[in-house]
Amino acid sequence: MEERIYTVPFSKVVYGRKIPRKKRTPRAMRHLKAFIQRHLRSENVIITAEVNELMWTRGIQHPPRKIRVRVVKTEDDIVTVFLA
């Protein structure tokens, strides 16, 4: 079992380009999943409900600029994302 802590930035992905307001938080969620897949080389990523709630607290138009997450990878390549 492997455990790491990452700070995932969303500022360039969501706020840097001309992204429609109604697509910002969904795009940030896709970026979070892609970031974890890229760094841990696993396709099976599970994002916990507390991370999802944090992302959506300010609504669809204003996701956080960055979040700090704790990532746990099991022996059978299942990656789970928790809040750090």
CSV table of N, CA and C in Angstrom, one decimal:
chain,number,residue,atom,x,y,z
A,1,MET,N,0.8,-1.2,0.0
A,1,MET,CA,0.0,0.0,0.0
A,1,MET,C,0.9,1.2,0.0
A,2,GLU,N,0.6,2.2,-0.9
A,2,GLU,CA,1.4,3.4,-1.1
A,2,GLU,C,0.5,4.6,-0.8
A,3,GLU,N,1.1,5.5,0.0
A,3,GLU,CA,0.3,6.7,0.4
A,3,GLU,C,1.1,8.0,0.0
A,4,ARG,N,0.5,8.9,-0.6
A,4,ARG,CA,1.2,10.2,-0.9
A,4,ARG,C,0.2,11.4,-0.7
A,5,ILE,N,0.8,12.5,-0.6
A,5,ILE,CA,0.0,13.8,-0.4
A,5,ILE,C,0.4,14.7,-1.6
A,6,TYR,N,-0.7,15.2,-2.2
A,6,TYR,CA,-0.5,16.1,-3.4
A,6,TYR,C,-1.3,17.4,-3.2
A,7,THR,N,-0.7,18.5,-3.7
A,7,THR,CA,-1.5,19.7,-3.8
A,7,THR,C,-1.8,19.8,-5.3
A,8,VAL,N,-3.1,19.8,-5.6
A,8,VAL,CA,-3.6,19.8,-7.0
A,8,VAL,C,-4.0,21.2,-7.4
A,9,PRO,N,-3.3,21.9,-8.3
A,9,PRO,CA,-3.7,23.2,-8.7
A,9,PRO,C,-4.8,23.2,-9.8
A,10,PHE,N,-5.7,24.1,-9.7
A,10,PHE,CA,-6.8,24.2,-10.7
A,10,PHE,C,-6.8,25.6,-11.3
A,11,SER,N,-5.9,26.5,-10.9
A,11,SER,CA,-6.0,27.9,-11.4
A,11,SER,C,-5.8,28.0,-12.9
A,12,LYS,N,-4.8,27.3,-13.5
A,12,LYS,CA,-4.6,27.4,-14.9
A,12,LYS,C,-5.7,26.7,-15.7
A,13,VAL,N,-6.2,25.6,-15.2
A,13,VAL,CA,-7.1,24.7,-15.9
A,13,VAL,C,-8.5,25.4,-15.9
A,14,VAL,N,-8.9,26.0,-14.8
A,14,VAL,CA,-10.3,26.6,-14.7
A,14,VAL,C,-10.3,28.1,-14.9
A,15,TYR,N,-9.4,28.8,-14.3
A,15,TYR,CA,-9.5,30.2,-14.3
A,15,TYR,C,-8.5,30.9,-15.4
A,16,GLY,N,-7.5,30.1,-15.9
A,16,GLY,CA,-6.6,30.7,-16.8
A,16,GLY,C,-7.1,30.9,-18.2
A,17,ARG,N,-8.0,30.1,-18.6
A,17,ARG,CA,-8.5,30.2,-20.0
A,17,ARG,C,-9.9,30.8,-19.9
A,18,LYS,N,-10.5,31.0,-21.1
A,18,LYS,CA,-11.9,31.5,-21.1
A,18,LYS,C,-12.8,30.3,-21.0
A,19,ILE,N,-13.1,29.8,-19.8
A,19,ILE,CA,-13.9,28.6,-19.5
A,19,ILE,C,-15.3,29.2,-19.2
A,20,PRO,N,-16.4,28.7,-19.7
A,20,PRO,CA,-17.7,29.1,-19.3
A,20,PRO,C,-17.9,28.8,-17.8
A,21,ARG,N,-18.6,29.7,-17.2
A,21,ARG,CA,-18.8,29.6,-15.7
A,21,ARG,C,-19.5,28.3,-15.3
A,22,LYS,N,-20.4,27.9,-16.1
A,22,LYS,CA,-21.2,26.7,-15.8
A,22,LYS,C,-20.4,25.4,-16.0
A,23,LYS,N,-19.2,25.5,-16.5
A,23,LYS,CA,-18.4,24.2,-16.7
A,23,LYS,C,-17.2,24.2,-15.9
A,24,ARG,N,-17.0,25.1,-15.0
A,24,ARG,CA,-15.7,25.2,-14.2
A,24,ARG,C,-15.5,24.1,-13.2
A,25,THR,N,-16.5,23.8,-12.4
A,25,THR,CA,-16.3,22.7,-11.4
A,25,THR,C,-16.3,21.4,-12.0
A,26,PRO,N,-17.1,21.0,-13.0
A,26,PRO,CA,-17.0,19.7,-13.7
A,26,PRO,C,-15.6,19.6,-14.3
A,27,ARG,N,-15.1,20.6,-14.9
A,27,ARG,CA,-13.7,20.6,-15.5
A,27,ARG,C,-12.7,20.3,-14.5
A,28,ALA,N,-12.8,21.0,-13.3
A,28,ALA,CA,-11.9,20.8,-12.2
A,28,ALA,C,-11.9,19.4,-11.7
A,29,MET,N,-13.1,18.8,-11.6
A,29,MET,CA,-13.2,17.4,-11.2
A,29,MET,C,-12.5,16.4,-12.2
A,30,ARG,N,-12.7,16.7,-13.5
A,30,ARG,CA,-12.0,15.9,-14.5
A,30,ARG,C,-10.5,16.0,-14.4
A,31,HIS,N,-10.0,17.3,-14.1
A,31,HIS,CA,-8.6,17.5,-14.0
A,31,HIS,C,-8.0,16.8,-12.8
A,32,LEU,N,-8.8,16.8,-11.7
A,32,LEU,CA,-8.3,16.1,-10.5
A,32,LEU,C,-8.1,14.6,-10.8
A,33,LYS,N,-9.1,14.0,-11.4
A,33,LYS,CA,-9.0,12.6,-11.8
A,33,LYS,C,-7.8,12.3,-12.7
A,34,ALA,N,-7.7,13.1,-13.7
A,34,ALA,CA,-6.6,13.0,-14.7
A,34,ALA,C,-5.2,13.2,-14.0
A,35,PHE,N,-5.1,14.1,-13.1
A,35,PHE,CA,-3.9,14.4,-12.3
A,35,PHE,C,-3.5,13.2,-11.5
A,36,ILE,N,-4.4,12.6,-10.8
A,36,ILE,CA,-4.1,11.4,-10.0
A,36,ILE,C,-3.8,10.2,-10.9
A,37,GLN,N,-4.5,10.0,-12.0
A,37,GLN,CA,-4.1,8.9,-13.0
A,37,GLN,C,-2.7,9.1,-13.5
A,38,ARG,N,-2.3,10.3,-13.8
A,38,ARG,CA,-1.0,10.6,-14.4
A,38,ARG,C,0.1,10.3,-13.4
A,39,HIS,N,-0.1,10.8,-12.2
A,39,HIS,CA,0.9,10.7,-11.2
A,39,HIS,C,1.1,9.3,-10.5
A,40,LEU,N,0.0,8.5,-10.5
A,40,LEU,CA,0.1,7.2,-9.9
A,40,LEU,C,0.0,6.1,-10.9
A,41,ARG,N,-0.2,6.4,-12.2
A,41,ARG,CA,-0.2,5.4,-13.2
A,41,ARG,C,-1.3,4.3,-13.0
A,42,SER,N,-2.5,4.7,-12.7
A,42,SER,CA,-3.6,3.8,-12.5
A,42,SER,C,-4.9,4.4,-13.1
A,43,GLU,N,-5.7,3.5,-13.7
A,43,GLU,CA,-6.9,3.9,-14.3
A,43,GLU,C,-8.1,3.9,-13.3
A,44,ASN,N,-7.9,3.1,-12.2
A,44,ASN,CA,-9.0,3.0,-11.2
A,44,ASN,C,-8.8,4.0,-10.1
A,45,VAL,N,-9.6,5.1,-10.3
A,45,VAL,CA,-9.5,6.2,-9.3
A,45,VAL,C,-10.8,6.4,-8.6
A,46,ILE,N,-10.9,6.4,-7.3
A,46,ILE,CA,-12.1,6.6,-6.6
A,46,ILE,C,-11.9,7.9,-5.8
A,47,ILE,N,-12.8,8.9,-6.0
A,47,ILE,CA,-12.8,10.2,-5.3
A,47,ILE,C,-13.9,10.1,-4.2
A,48,THR,N,-13.5,10.3,-3.0
A,48,THR,CA,-14.4,10.2,-1.9
A,48,THR,C,-15.4,11.3,-1.9
A,49,ALA,N,-16.5,11.1,-1.1
A,49,ALA,CA,-17.6,12.1,-1.1
A,49,ALA,C,-17.1,13.4,-0.4
A,50,GLU,N,-16.2,13.3,0.5
A,50,GLU,CA,-15.7,14.6,1.2
A,50,GLU,C,-14.9,15.5,0.2
A,51,VAL,N,-14.2,14.9,-0.7
A,51,VAL,CA,-13.5,15.6,-1.7
A,51,VAL,C,-14.5,16.3,-2.6
A,52,ASN,N,-15.4,15.5,-3.0
A,52,ASN,CA,-16.5,16.0,-4.0
A,52,ASN,C,-17.3,17.1,-3.3
A,53,GLU,N,-17.6,17.0,-2.1
A,53,GLU,CA,-18.3,18.1,-1.4
A,53,GLU,C,-17.5,19.4,-1.3
A,54,LEU,N,-16.2,19.2,-1.0
A,54,LEU,CA,-15.3,20.4,-1.0
A,54,LEU,C,-15.3,21.1,-2.3
A,55,MET,N,-15.2,20.3,-3.4
A,55,MET,CA,-15.1,20.9,-4.7
A,55,MET,C,-16.4,21.7,-5.1
A,56,TRP,N,-17.5,21.2,-4.6
A,56,TRP,CA,-18.8,21.8,-5.0
A,56,TRP,C,-19.4,22.8,-3.9
A,57,THR,N,-18.6,23.1,-2.8
A,57,THR,CA,-19.1,23.9,-1.8
A,57,THR,C,-19.5,25.3,-2.3
A,58,ARG,N,-18.7,25.9,-3.2
A,58,ARG,CA,-19.0,27.2,-3.7
A,58,ARG,C,-19.7,27.2,-5.0
A,59,GLY,N,-20.2,26.1,-5.4
A,59,GLY,CA,-21.1,26.0,-6.6
A,59,GLY,C,-20.3,25.6,-7.9
A,60,ILE,N,-21.1,25.7,-9.0
A,60,ILE,CA,-20.5,25.2,-10.2
A,60,ILE,C,-19.6,26.3,-10.8
A,61,GLN,N,-19.7,27.6,-10.4
A,61,GLN,CA,-19.0,28.6,-11.1
A,61,GLN,C,-17.7,28.9,-10.4
A,62,HIS,N,-17.5,28.6,-9.1
A,62,HIS,CA,-16.3,29.0,-8.4
A,62,HIS,C,-15.6,27.8,-7.7
A,63,PRO,N,-15.0,26.9,-8.4
A,63,PRO,CA,-14.3,25.8,-7.7
A,63,PRO,C,-13.0,26.4,-6.9
A,64,PRO,N,-12.5,25.7,-6.0
A,64,PRO,CA,-11.3,26.2,-5.3
A,64,PRO,C,-10.1,26.2,-6.3
A,65,ARG,N,-9.2,27.1,-6.0
A,65,ARG,CA,-8.0,27.3,-6.8
A,65,ARG,C,-7.0,26.1,-6.7
A,66,LYS,N,-7.0,25.5,-5.5
A,66,LYS,CA,-6.1,24.3,-5.3
A,66,LYS,C,-6.7,23.6,-4.1
A,67,ILE,N,-6.4,22.3,-4.1
A,67,ILE,CA,-6.8,21.5,-2.9
A,67,ILE,C,-5.6,20.5,-2.6
A,68,ARG,N,-5.6,20.1,-1.3
A,68,ARG,CA,-4.5,19.2,-0.8
A,68,ARG,C,-5.2,17.9,-0.5
A,69,VAL,N,-4.7,16.8,-1.2
A,69,VAL,CA,-5.4,15.5,-1.1
A,69,VAL,C,-4.3,14.5,-0.6
A,70,ARG,N,-4.9,13.4,0.0
A,70,ARG,CA,-4.1,12.3,0.4
A,70,ARG,C,-4.5,11.1,-0.5
A,71,VAL,N,-3.6,10.5,-1.1
A,71,VAL,CA,-3.9,9.5,-2.1
A,71,VAL,C,-3.3,8.1,-1.6
A,72,VAL,N,-4.2,7.1,-1.6
A,72,VAL,CA,-3.8,5.8,-1.2
A,72,VAL,C,-3.9,4.8,-2.4
A,73,LYS,N,-2.9,4.1,-2.7
A,73,LYS,CA,-2.9,3.1,-3.8
A,73,LYS,C,-2.7,1.7,-3.2
A,74,THR,N,-3.6,0.8,-3.4
A,74,THR,CA,-3.6,-0.5,-2.9
A,74,THR,C,-2.8,-1.4,-3.9
A,75,GLU,N,-2.6,-2.7,-3.4
A,75,GLU,CA,-1.8,-3.6,-4.2
A,75,GLU,C,-2.5,-3.9,-5.6
A,76,ASP,N,-3.8,-3.9,-5.6
A,76,ASP,CA,-4.5,-4.2,-6.8
A,76,ASP,C,-4.8,-3.0,-7.7
A,77,ASP,N,-4.0,-1.9,-7.6
A,77,ASP,CA,-4.1,-0.7,-8.4
A,77,ASP,C,-5.4,0.0,-8.3
A,78,ILE,N,-6.0,0.1,-7.1
A,78,ILE,CA,-7.1,0.9,-6.9
A,78,ILE,C,-6.6,2.1,-6.1
A,79,VAL,N,-6.9,3.3,-6.6
A,79,VAL,CA,-6.4,4.5,-6.0
A,79,VAL,C,-7.6,5.3,-5.4
A,80,THR,N,-7.5,5.6,-4.1
A,80,THR,CA,-8.6,6.4,-3.4
A,80,THR,C,-8.1,7.7,-3.0
A,81,VAL,N,-8.9,8.8,-3.3
A,81,VAL,CA,-8.5,10.1,-3.0
A,81,VAL,C,-9.2,10.7,-1.8
A,82,PHE,N,-8.5,11.1,-0.7
A,82,PHE,CA,-9.1,11.6,0.5
A,82,PHE,C,-8.6,13.0,0.7
A,83,LEU,N,-9.3,13.8,1.6
A,83,LEU,CA,-8.7,15.1,1.9
A,83,LEU,C,-7.5,15.0,2.8
A,84,ALA,N,-6.6,15.8,2.7
A,84,ALA,CA,-5.4,15.8,3.5
A,84,ALA,C,-5.6,16.6,4.8
